[in-house]
């Protein structure tokens, strides 16, 4: 009704205003905010000012504090508050009294200053003729405040006189004095009457002072009482006068209770007296006062109904708890008929008001528990509901025809927490055989069992709010009883019963809210140390889950998982193997009975089994894997929801540390069963391979237009658990396990990788495969929990090989990852561990060899740039120490002496004499200088891969074939400053530096391996390589050679390193120098003679060839002369002999015209070689002069250079006699180029106007096939294959070439 609503609205508004006033009196700003937020006040300065002026009950002290604040809004309010005052015609001191009657000035001087300044301004506005300006009013106002404090504060002993007051205010009126009578009158009035607040205003400051004054003496207290009484009387008079005025104008308003909501307002006012009255009457009622008891119980029922209807929690709680106390069930001896009636009323209220009882269900259920306990004691079975009396650890339940009961076990109960001691005493009394009185036995049977059962069996009829209240009460009480010293299960059984009755018929939201409470109870019990309670709760949860799992869970719901979460938490937290195995058994039973209906529950099931994989108890682990294996075999591919979580569970067993057999079995499941199901599209429906419009766009080689792509989230969802599960086992310390995991992982990728798109391969490489090698750049070994170290490199070696094979197999899909693969290989090559570098370069060669025919021009160039960067990054620049490499020769020699002296002083051997050093170096040179020092055979590489530690005994690249036993613990060698005052200026002295032997050694090995790798790559893939790439690699080889040459030439540096303990013999880089220059010359010669591949090859390589030949010949000649004088220098000569021999033999392959151009620049060098002592070199020079130089000076020769190129390429030279001097060779060239292996052909006249032509055929075709194709062609009259000569022929000084083949 409108009137009722208006009444309620006014009542609520009044309550809100009262609360707002209370908030203001505590915190003024918070009070104003409250009023604004609740629509009681507008946030405008004018409205807030009116609120401060007109609202009764505001604390005057807090009003003053609010007005004095410096905030902008507070200042506006203060201005409006002051502006609302009318001071027109008032004396100045009267205006101040009026102004300060509504609030107390704050204590802070700045706040007082702001308020008085505004007052002075307002007074001057209202009385413009009183003062010359507002400043005079401001100063006088401040003086009056000081006078008021001085005159009426008892703590001020020396009071201000009138003369003092007048003197203080001289000249304040714009330089003039105010009239003396004016100031004197103000003084007298202030002295006679203190400026104070209006009577009746609330002032917390005065109240605080009053409280403190209670401690004053009796006379002062009497005076204060008299004063307060007068103020009270004054307030009452004003209140009555105000009421009378209101009565005359409007009269009192009386409301008739015409709406049900009026009863709430009345009940809020009278509930406490009503409760007290009926409680006293019920307490005093005797056995014969049946009507009184009935009326009191009716009052309880109606009051609880009203409180429940209007959700008055405090009132409801008071009435329900009082009624429950009147049951007296906790004191059996005092139970009478009225207590039984109270109990019956409790049951009635639970039935009638159950939907709105809320938290009061606790009192109701507790009372019911007392009744059940009374009935058990009456039946002489007080231990009936103890947990130990339950049927073992298993719950045997049978569904009866009556759905009201789900258990065949007897009902149970519990005492209230506040009566546990009484309960225990009662139980002990019952055990001692004490008999209950006849009255108590009668009371126990007065209420039928069906009435009690109805509270729980009818719970399905309660509203959602009502059942939550009941279940919340059962949860609270169940935890109380289960954690007693003697645990009980009555309320826990009732909780399970009520949950079962309500979990299926209710809405999803209600079920979720119910389980939030019930699940928390299960979680708390299952993680407790009460093993009997834990086992009992495990069976109870299995029973509940079995009933819920019997129906299929809708998609995208997760209640099954939530329901089994207590199992997960209990299993992970428990250290009891019996509990863990019991959970596994229950889970197995649940899944076996309800597999077809399980959806989200699979996640919890496999989480439990996954924890079993981590168990230290072998029985638990084996039992868990037995169940997992069974589920995988039965349900994978049948129920899609189990696949992803099952694969993650298998990954946990694959890492199992207690059983290799289980690990291998789990790996087989992942790599075979899981991978096959995914590949066939049977893992989950959403993860089937999808068709694409164009396979070429993604580079897919799958049989059919179906691929797995990163754009389908389900594809990642199914593949990643399987691949990660295999990857994580690769770091296992057991050889057989990690080997099995490695082969299984790459077998899966090689089998199914052809159906992966490039995007999915990217995710797999970066998220899975590359993490296998994370430890490569960190540490060579790991340690297990016991501190036992084990190697990780061997697995990485195998994985790297398989990674390269996988990439090659699916190169079209993985070619975009070439840069990432090369970065990975770089991380191996730049390692300080030699065997890592070896395997990295070996993998690089494997990658290039297998992918060579698939690489594009850009990819070749990328690889070439990568190799050049490797040359640069692995260059052992640490050897070129600025300390030992002096800036002048004199310093160098003196430093050598200083080093020698330091070596002697420190106990190390000094440099041997020159003769001894020569003998030693000669002995070292006698050791074989072969490629075995830089690379090893496959067997040796495999041995190193499996046993990386053996690499320390391999050939030393710094000793050129002489094995050096280097102490493994020597990691760094300090090279101190070579102090010598005469050796070098002070600025050339440097601080100590360190050279890491392992790093330098690894870099030297890498340089040798890179030289070999580059040489082999160009030789084997010459046909495919771009010319610019070959030139780039040649430049890198030259830089490598040049660095080694510079180091070898710096004798002082090498001996200083030896003396500093860097090695136990003089280091050198002869191997790097010689192999590098041989590879460099070979590549340049190939490009120089191959006009078909590199038409401008002569221009790009001729100057480089000439420069390196001149350098080699000069170096060798000088070394040969030096060796005659210093035998100790013969080592370099011996090392360079094969290099010079190779260089001279390469001149035999250069065409005649090319050789003729180079000869003038090489002539002096060739003549110098005639003087050397090496017979082999002299024979090669002689052969070169005989067969190549002779033609230049007119000596006839039949020599034709043998121009063999890498990759089986040859340049065949033929002499052809045509049938005319100007034939058409178009058809001849076309037919010849069709011959398999012919890549190019040129025909040029031998002489102008002659019918003889020179034919050059380029390619891998056999000469017989070429001749067969050209023979019989119309323009050809005859063909002659020009004779070839090899470098070996010249070495043996053969006198002529082979016979010409004529056709």
XYZ file of N, CA, C and O in Angstrom, residues 1129-1281:
612
model
N 115.176 -24.568 -37.335
C 114.073 -24.003 -38.112
C 113.578 -24.942 -39.195
O 112.746 -24.559 -40.030
N 114.123 -26.165 -39.245
C 113.739 -27.097 -40.316
C 112.312 -27.599 -40.157
O 111.718 -28.114 -41.103
N 111.767 -27.480 -38.959
C 110.402 -27.994 -38.740
C 109.405 -27.282 -39.642
O 108.553 -27.913 -40.279
N 109.483 -25.958 -39.674
C 108.552 -25.212 -40.522
C 108.726 -25.586 -41.989
O 107.760 -25.676 -42.731
N 109.982 -25.804 -42.364
C 110.260 -26.178 -43.754
C 109.611 -27.514 -44.094
O 109.002 -27.678 -45.157
N 109.759 -28.479 -43.192
C 109.166 -29.797 -43.414
C 107.646 -29.713 -43.462
O 106.994 -30.405 -44.252
N 107.072 -28.878 -42.593
C 105.613 -28.751 -42.578
C 105.086 -28.103 -43.833
O 103.977 -28.405 -44.288
N 105.885 -27.226 -44.427
C 105.419 -26.498 -45.609
C 105.687 -27.233 -46.913
O 105.167 -26.845 -47.955
N 106.528 -28.247 -46.920
C 106.833 -28.967 -48.165
C 105.582 -29.517 -48.829
O 105.376 -29.341 -50.050
N 104.670 -30.215 -48.096
C 103.452 -30.701 -48.754
C 102.590 -29.570 -49.294
O 101.925 -29.734 -50.313
N 102.593 -28.430 -48.614
C 101.780 -27.303 -49.073
C 102.287 -26.776 -50.407
O 101.530 -26.563 -51.358
N 103.613 -26.596 -50.483
C 104.188 -26.089 -51.733
C 104.003 -27.115 -52.852
O 103.720 -26.754 -54.000
N 104.203 -28.387 -52.540
C 103.999 -29.441 -53.541
C 102.584 -29.389 -54.084
O 102.353 -29.482 -55.307
N 101.617 -29.245 -53.176
C 100.221 -29.180 -53.610
C 99.986 -27.957 -54.486
O 99.307 -28.023 -55.517
N 100.550 -26.808 -54.081
C 100.341 -25.576 -54.842
C 100.919 -25.701 -56.241
O 100.302 -25.291 -57.239
N 102.127 -26.305 -56.372
C 102.731 -26.469 -57.691
C 101.921 -27.421 -58.546
O 101.753 -27.216 -59.762
N 101.388 -28.491 -57.926
C 100.601 -29.443 -58.714
C 99.330 -28.797 -59.240
O 98.826 -29.166 -60.310
N 98.766 -27.821 -58.477
C 97.553 -27.163 -58.940
C 97.805 -26.298 -60.168
O 96.888 -26.063 -60.969
N 99.056 -25.851 -60.343
C 99.368 -25.071 -61.556
C 99.266 -25.915 -62.803
O 99.140 -25.386 -63.921
N 99.356 -27.233 -62.644
C 99.227 -28.122 -63.789
C 97.801 -28.147 -64.341
O 97.578 -28.574 -65.476
N 96.810 -27.744 -63.520
C 95.403 -27.822 -63.935
C 94.907 -26.530 -64.555
O 93.762 -26.461 -64.996
N 95.720 -25.521 -64.552
C 95.295 -24.230 -65.083
C 95.459 -24.222 -66.598
O 96.420 -24.769 -67.145
N 94.508 -23.596 -67.265
C 94.589 -23.511 -68.724
C 95.816 -22.750 -69.185
O 96.412 -21.969 -68.436
N 96.197 -22.995 -70.426
C 97.430 -22.417 -70.968
C 97.388 -20.904 -70.965
O 98.357 -20.235 -70.568
N 96.301 -20.324 -71.435
C 96.216 -18.867 -71.476
C 96.307 -18.275 -70.079
O 96.961 -17.249 -69.856
N 95.627 -18.946 -69.126
C 95.666 -18.465 -67.746
C 97.081 -18.565 -67.172
O 97.574 -17.656 -66.506
N 97.732 -19.684 -67.442
C 99.085 -19.869 -66.935
C 100.037 -18.848 -67.528
O 100.918 -18.314 -66.846
N 99.877 -18.597 -68.812
C 100.762 -17.635 -69.473
C 100.645 -16.246 -68.846
O 101.638 -15.526 -68.732
N 99.421 -15.880 -68.414
C 99.250 -14.559 -67.777
C 99.880 -14.529 -66.391
O 100.393 -13.506 -65.947
N 99.833 -15.646 -65.677
C 100.339 -15.684 -64.309
C 101.852 -15.840 -64.244
O 102.481 -15.428 -63.254
N 102.463 -16.463 -65.269
C 103.870 -16.828 -65.213
C 104.798 -15.651 -64.927
O 105.699 -15.776 -64.079
N 104.625 -14.511 -65.550
C 105.574 -13.417 -65.262
C 105.601 -13.033 -63.779
O 106.660 -12.667 -63.256
N 104.494 -13.120 -63.120
C 104.435 -12.743 -61.708
C 104.921 -13.856 -60.792
O 105.242 -13.609 -59.619
N 104.957 -15.073 -61.286
C 105.402 -16.202 -60.465
C 106.824 -16.634 -60.811
O 107.373 -17.523 -60.139
N 107.376 -16.044 -61.807
C 108.653 -16.532 -62.349
C 109.768 -16.466 -61.301
O 110.493 -17.453 -61.093
N 109.894 -15.334 -60.623
C 110.961 -15.205 -59.622
C 110.788 -16.233 -58.501
O 111.761 -16.806 -57.999
N 109.553 -16.455 -58.100
C 109.298 -17.430 -57.053
C 109.665 -18.832 -57.484
O 110.227 -19.615 -56.693
N 109.385 -19.174 -58.744
C 109.729 -20.503 -59.242
C 111.238 -20.682 -59.288
O 111.764 -21.758 -58.953
N 111.942 -19.649 -59.708
C 113.394 -19.743 -59.740
C 113.964 -19.928 -58.336
O 114.935 -20.664 -58.131
N 113.345 -19.242 -57.365
C 113.808 -19.390 -55.985
C 113.633 -20.812 -55.477
O 114.443 -21.319 -54.692
N 112.578 -21.499 -55.912
C 112.328 -22.864 -55.453
C 113.367 -23.848 -55.986
O 113.538 -24.938 -55.434
N 114.048 -23.459 -57.072
C 115.068 -24.354 -57.617
C 116.229 -24.500 -56.620
O 116.919 -25.520 -56.598
N 116.399 -23.486 -55.751
C 117.518 -23.503 -54.821
C 117.253 -24.315 -53.556
O 118.167 -24.554 -52.770
N 116.000 -24.702 -53.319
C 115.693 -25.366 -52.042
C 116.286 -26.761 -52.009
O 116.633 -27.346 -53.050
N 116.381 -27.328 -50.804
C 116.998 -28.636 -50.632
C 116.041 -29.783 -50.939
O 116.479 -30.919 -51.144
N 114.740 -29.512 -50.979
C 113.759 -30.574 -51.182
C 113.795 -31.043 -52.639
O 113.509 -30.271 -53.574
N 114.156 -32.316 -52.832
C 114.216 -32.867 -54.186
C 112.814 -32.907 -54.806
O 112.658 -32.678 -56.018
N 111.802 -33.195 -53.994
C 110.438 -33.268 -54.522
C 110.008 -31.931 -55.106
O 109.414 -31.869 -56.183
N 110.338 -30.855 -54.418
C 109.955 -29.522 -54.897
C 110.706 -29.204 -56.181
O 110.125 -28.684 -57.145
N 111.990 -29.532 -56.207
C 112.770 -29.220 -57.417
C 112.244 -29.989 -58.611
O 112.191 -29.482 -59.739
N 111.844 -31.261 -58.434
C 111.298 -32.055 -59.541
C 109.991 -31.460 -60.054
O 109.748 -31.427 -61.270
N 109.159 -30.999 -59.131
C 107.896 -30.392 -59.566
C 108.138 -29.108 -60.347
O 107.471 -28.839 -61.358
N 109.108 -28.330 -59.901
C 109.420 -27.092 -60.639
C 109.976 -27.423 -62.014
O 109.642 -26.787 -63.028
N 110.820 -28.453 -62.076
C 111.393 -28.845 -63.366
C 110.308 -29.298 -64.325
O 110.297 -28.937 -65.514
N 109.390 -30.129 -63.813
C 108.297 -30.578 -64.672
C 107.442 -29.427 -65.139
O 106.983 -29.389 -66.285
N 107.203 -28.479 -64.259
C 106.407 -27.309 -64.626
C 107.084 -26.502 -65.713
O 106.443 -26.060 -66.685
N 108.423 -26.342 -65.577
C 109.148 -25.593 -66.609
C 109.144 -26.335 -67.939
O 109.013 -25.734 -69.012
N 109.290 -27.674 -67.842
C 109.366 -28.465 -69.083
C 108.049 -28.439 -69.833
O 108.026 -28.259 -71.051
N 106.955 -28.686 -69.154
C 105.687 -28.886 -69.844
C 104.850 -27.635 -69.997
O 103.958 -27.610 -70.839
N 105.127 -26.609 -69.198
C 104.262 -25.440 -69.299
C 105.026 -24.192 -69.745
O 104.513 -23.416 -70.538
N 106.249 -24.039 -69.235
C 107.013 -22.856 -69.628
C 107.588 -23.012 -71.028
O 107.785 -22.047 -71.756
N 107.821 -24.273 -71.406
C 108.406 -24.497 -72.725
C 107.567 -23.928 -73.841
O 108.094 -23.387 -74.828
N 106.304 -24.048 -73.753
C 105.441 -23.533 -74.820
C 105.532 -22.030 -74.932
O 105.355 -21.456 -76.014
N 105.847 -21.394 -73.833
C 105.946 -19.928 -73.872
C 107.175 -19.480 -74.644
O 107.157 -18.490 -75.380
N 108.281 -20.251 -74.526
C 109.523 -19.863 -75.202
C 109.686 -20.573 -76.529
O 110.757 -20.540 -77.119
N 108.655 -21.262 -76.995
C 108.691 -21.873 -78.320
C 109.089 -23.326 -78.342
O 109.265 -23.891 -79.412
N 109.245 -23.968 -77.161
C 109.557 -25.402 -77.133
C 108.266 -26.178 -77.319
O 107.326 -26.028 -76.543
N 108.179 -26.999 -78.362
C 106.921 -27.717 -78.623
C 106.629 -28.729 -77.513
O 107.513 -29.353 -76.949
N 105.321 -28.879 -77.139
C 104.884 -29.845 -76.130
C 103.475 -30.302 -76.450
O 102.689 -29.546 -77.033
N 103.189 -31.532 -76.107
C 101.836 -32.079 -76.339
C 100.986 -32.016 -75.079
O 99.944 -32.653 -74.996
N 101.427 -31.260 -74.084
C 100.735 -31.227 -72.792
C 99.382 -30.526 -72.890
O 99.260 -29.492 -73.526
N 98.414 -31.137 -72.284
C 97.109 -30.516 -72.080
C 96.750 -30.669 -70.598
O 96.839 -31.760 -70.052
N 96.353 -29.595 -69.916
C 96.077 -29.695 -68.476
C 94.847 -30.567 -68.190
O 93.878 -30.557 -68.936
N 94.976 -31.331 -67.125
C 93.852 -32.153 -66.663
C 92.983 -31.279 -65.763
O 93.368 -30.932 -64.659
N 91.829 -30.938 -66.251
C 90.977 -29.993 -65.536
C 89.794 -30.725 -64.901
O 88.688 -30.713 -65.412
N 90.073 -31.390 -63.769
C 89.032 -32.058 -63.006
C 88.518 -31.109 -61.917
O 89.290 -30.472 -61.230
N 87.190 -31.093 -61.798
C 86.546 -30.229 -60.815
C 85.770 -31.081 -59.808
O 85.515 -32.262 -60.057
N 85.377 -30.523 -58.692
C 84.639 -31.300 -57.691
C 83.310 -31.807 -58.248
O 82.765 -31.269 -59.218
N 82.785 -32.822 -57.592
C 81.505 -33.365 -57.987
C 81.556 -34.159 -59.271
O 80.529 -34.350 -59.926
N 82.742 -34.641 -59.684
C 82.852 -35.405 -60.920
C 82.852 -34.570 -62.174
O 82.847 -35.113 -63.291
N 82.896 -33.260 -62.018
C 82.906 -32.392 -63.196
C 84.262 -32.464 -63.905
O 85.311 -32.538 -63.258
N 84.203 -32.454 -65.216
C 85.423 -32.439 -66.033
C 85.244 -31.463 -67.181
O 84.130 -31.179 -67.614
N 86.397 -30.982 -67.651
C 86.403 -30.128 -68.838
C 87.183 -30.877 -69.924
O 88.401 -31.006 -69.850
N 86.466 -31.444 -70.880
C 87.087 -32.213 -71.958
C 87.443 -31.279 -73.116
O 86.609 -30.471 -73.540
N 88.684 -31.443 -73.613
C 89.142 -30.637 -74.755
C 89.241 -31.544 -75.984
O 89.880 -32.600 -75.918
N 88.640 -31.140 -77.060
C 88.654 -31.909 -78.302
C 89.071 -31.009 -79.454
O 88.777 -29.804 -79.455
N 89.732 -31.628 -80.414
C 90.060 -30.923 -81.670
C 89.136 -31.482 -82.745
O 89.094 -32.689 -82.983
N 88.385 -30.617 -83.380
C 87.405 -31.049 -84.368
C 87.733 -30.420 -85.730
O 87.948 -29.211 -85.823
N 87.763 -31.283 -86.750
C 87.936 -30.824 -88.137
C 86.570 -30.838 -88.783
O 85.905 -31.884 -88.849
N 86.133 -29.652 -89.250
C 84.811 -29.528 -89.868
C 84.895 -29.731 -91.367
O 85.975 -29.711 -91.959
N 83.743 -29.946 -91.943
C 83.687 -30.177 -93.397
C 83.824 -28.871 -94.165
O 84.028 -28.899 -95.387
N 83.695 -27.739 -93.471
C 83.878 -26.447 -94.122
C 84.467 -25.493 -93.109
O 84.521 -25.784 -91.919
N 84.877 -24.341 -93.594
C 85.489 -23.370 -92.671
C 84.450 -22.513 -91.967
O 84.783 -21.788 -91.032
N 83.219 -22.585 -92.358
C 82.165 -21.779 -91.736
C 80.896 -22.613 -91.557
O 79.866 -22.305 -92.128
N 80.980 -23.680 -90.764
C 79.825 -24.572 -90.610
C 78.821 -24.024 -89.582
O 79.131 -23.146 -88.789
N 77.631 -24.602 -89.601
C 76.591 -24.269 -88.628
C 76.573 -25.378 -87.561
O 76.260 -26.532 -87.846
N 76.944 -24.987 -86.342
C 77.037 -25.981 -85.262
C 75.793 -26.010 -84.367
O 75.831 -26.590 -83.286
N 74.716 -25.386 -84.791
C 73.528 -25.295 -83.924
C 72.995 -26.664 -83.559
O 72.776 -26.993 -82.380
N 72.768 -27.517 -84.553
C 72.222 -28.849 -84.274
C 73.226 -29.699 -83.508
O 72.854 -30.491 -82.629
N 74.502 -29.530 -83.829
C 75.522 -30.306 -83.144
C 75.536 -29.976 -81.652
O 75.566 -30.879 -80.794
N 75.505 -28.712 -81.301
C 75.535 -28.321 -79.889
C 74.254 -28.733 -79.166
O 74.291 -29.177 -78.014
N 73.129 -28.627 -79.873
C 71.864 -29.001 -79.242
C 71.837 -30.489 -78.914
O 71.429 -30.901 -77.822
N 72.294 -31.320 -79.856
C 72.263 -32.767 -79.616
C 73.285 -33.177 -78.553
O 73.039 -34.066 -77.739
N 74.414 -32.497 -78.527
C 75.442 -32.851 -77.545
C 74.992 -32.463 -76.132
O 75.241 -33.196 -75.170
N 74.330 -31.343 -75.990
C 73.879 -30.913 -74.671
C 72.786 -31.808 -74.112
O 72.518 -31.793 -72.910
N 72.179 -32.609 -75.016
C 71.164 -33.549 -74.547
C 71.768 -34.787 -73.909
O 71.072 -35.561 -73.273
N 73.062 -34.969 -74.098
C 73.727 -36.123 -73.490
C 73.681 -35.973 -71.977
O 73.955 -34.897 -71.438
N 73.313 -37.042 -71.292
C 73.203 -37.016 -69.838
C 74.540 -36.654 -69.198
O 75.545 -37.322 -69.423
N 74.552 -35.610 -68.436
C 75.749 -35.182 -67.736
C 76.458 -34.022 -68.379
O 77.372 -33.453 -67.784
N 76.083 -33.629 -69.571
C 76.707 -32.482 -70.241
C 76.023 -31.209 -69.760
O 74.812 -31.061 -69.885
N 76.798 -30.303 -69.193
C 76.247 -29.076 -68.635
C 76.598 -27.845 -69.458
O 76.014 -26.790 -69.266
N 77.591 -27.972 -70.355
C 77.972 -26.822 -71.165
C 78.899 -27.231 -72.296
O 79.561 -28.276 -72.230
N 78.975 -26.386 -73.306
C 79.786 -26.734 -74.476
C 80.138 -25.448 -75.219
O 79.300 -24.547 -75.362
N 81.410 -25.373 -75.681
C 81.833 -24.234 -76.497
C 82.608 -24.752 -77.710
O 83.290 -25.780 -77.642
N 82.487 -24.064 -78.820
C 83.226 -24.377 -80.061
C 83.813 -23.074 -80.583
O 83.075 -22.123 -80.852
N 85.155 -23.039 -80.662
C 85.829 -21.839 -81.167
C 86.833 -22.252 -82.233
O 87.381 -23.371 -82.186
N 87.085 -21.403 -83.264
C 88.067 -21.746 -84.316
C 89.476 -21.831 -83.734
O 89.852 -21.047 -82.869
N 90.249 -22.817 -84.194
C 91.648 -22.925 -83.771
C 92.465 -21.794 -84.377
O 93.315 -21.194 -83.721
N 92.204 -21.531 -85.657
C 92.843 -20.418 -86.365
C 91.804 -19.769 -87.248
O 90.903 -20.432 -87.757
N 91.952 -18.520 -87.457
C 91.000 -17.798 -88.272
C 91.051 -18.266 -89.717
O 92.100 -18.355 -90.311
N 89.864 -18.620 -90.259
C 89.753 -19.076 -91.644
C 90.084 -20.541 -91.825
O 90.072 -21.030 -92.962
N 90.409 -21.259 -90.717
C 90.757 -22.677 -90.817
C 89.515 -23.503 -90.470
O 88.609 -23.045 -89.799
N 89.468 -24.758 -90.914
C 88.332 -25.647 -90.625
C 88.535 -26.433 -89.336
O 87.742 -27.316 -89.019
N 89.612 -26.164 -88.600
C 89.850 -26.840 -87.313
C 89.285 -25.972 -86.194
O 89.544 -24.765 -86.137
N 88.573 -26.683 -85.292
C 87.911 -25.974 -84.184
C 88.276 -26.668 -82.864
O 88.469 -27.882 -82.805
N 88.355 -25.831 -81.804
C 88.597 -26.355 -80.464
C 87.238 -26.490 -79.745
O 86.506 -25.516 -79.603
N 86.963 -27.704 -79.310
C 85.677 -27.996 -78.643
C 85.943 -28.249 -77.148
O 86.828 -29.039 -76.800
N 85.167 -27.584 -76.280
C 85.261 -27.789 -74.830
C 83.898 -28.269 -74.323
O 82.882 -27.592 -74.550
N 83.916 -29.425 -73.677
C 82.675 -30.004 -73.139
C 82.790 -30.020 -71.613
O 83.779 -30.529 -71.065
N 81.757 -29.494 -70.956
C 81.758 -29.324 -69.490
C 80.658 -30.171 -68.881
O 79.506 -30.157 -69.351
N 81.004 -30.968 -67.879
C 79.981 -31.755 -67.206
C 80.559 -33.024 -66.627
O 81.771 -33.211 -66.511
N 79.670 -33.933 -66.266
C 80.065 -35.201 -65.654
C 79.929 -36.354 -66.631
O 80.138 -37.516 -66.264
N 79.565 -36.063 -67.869
C 79.367 -37.125 -68.859
C 80.710 -37.753 -69.239
O 81.753 -37.084 -69.281
N 80.678 -39.052 -69.518
C 81.879 -39.756 -69.981
C 82.216 -39.297 -71.391
O 81.345 -38.970 -72.192
N 83.538 -39.306 -71.704
C 83.972 -38.829 -73.014
C 83.429 -39.686 -74.140
O 83.138 -39.196 -75.240
N 83.248 -40.990 -73.849
C 82.726 -41.872 -74.878
C 81.307 -41.473 -75.273
O 80.935 -41.528 -76.462
N 80.496 -41.087 -74.289
C 79.130 -40.676 -74.600
C 79.116 -39.402 -75.428
O 78.306 -39.241 -76.344
N 80.056 -38.496 -75.122
C 80.128 -37.241 -75.880
C 80.540 -37.523 -77.317
O 79.952 -37.001 -78.284
N 81.564 -38.362 -77.478
C 82.022 -38.673 -78.832
C 80.943 -39.392 -79.620
O 80.754 -39.141 -80.826
N 80.243 -40.299 -78.974
C 79.178 -41.024 -79.647
C 78.088 -40.107 -80.143
O 77.483 -40.352 -81.197
N 77.794 -39.052 -79.370
C 76.751 -38.120 -79.778
C 77.204 -37.237 -80.931
O 76.425 -36.923 -81.831
N 78.490 -36.849 -80.938
C 78.976 -35.928 -81.977
C 79.324 -36.640 -83.263
O 79.268 -36.038 -84.350
N 79.704 -37.915 -83.184
C 80.120 -38.647 -84.389
C 78.945 -38.762 -85.358
O 77.813 -39.015 -84.967
N 79.239 -38.583 -86.583
C 78.210 -38.724 -87.610
C 77.415 -37.481 -87.867
O 76.580 -37.452 -88.789
N 77.624 -36.447 -87.061
C 76.911 -35.200 -87.290
C 77.443 -34.550 -88.570
O 78.609 -34.700 -88.942
N 76.592 -33.829 -89.242
C 76.896 -33.301 -90.568
C 78.139 -32.437 -90.618
O 78.995 -32.617 -91.499
N 78.341 -31.493 -89.686
C 79.511 -30.623 -89.830
C 80.811 -31.281 -89.421
O 81.890 -30.742 -89.684
N 80.777 -32.448 -88.750
C 81.970 -33.044 -88.180
C 82.627 -33.964 -89.213
O 82.013 -34.890 -89.726
N 83.887 -33.667 -89.438
C 84.651 -34.530 -90.322
C 85.496 -35.497 -89.501
O 85.555 -36.690 -89.806
N 86.142 -34.978 -88.420
C 86.918 -35.846 -87.538
C 87.008 -35.202 -86.163
O 86.899 -33.983 -86.020
N 87.232 -36.056 -85.136
C 87.355 -35.606 -83.759
C 88.588 -36.210 -83.129
O 88.892 -37.386 -83.352
N 89.279 -35.395 -82.343
C 90.467 -35.886 -81.637
C 90.391 -35.417 -80.191
O 90.255 -34.219 -79.927
N 90.500 -36.382 -79.272
C 90.540 -36.030 -77.846
C 91.965 -35.681 -77.496
O 92.857 -36.518 -77.630
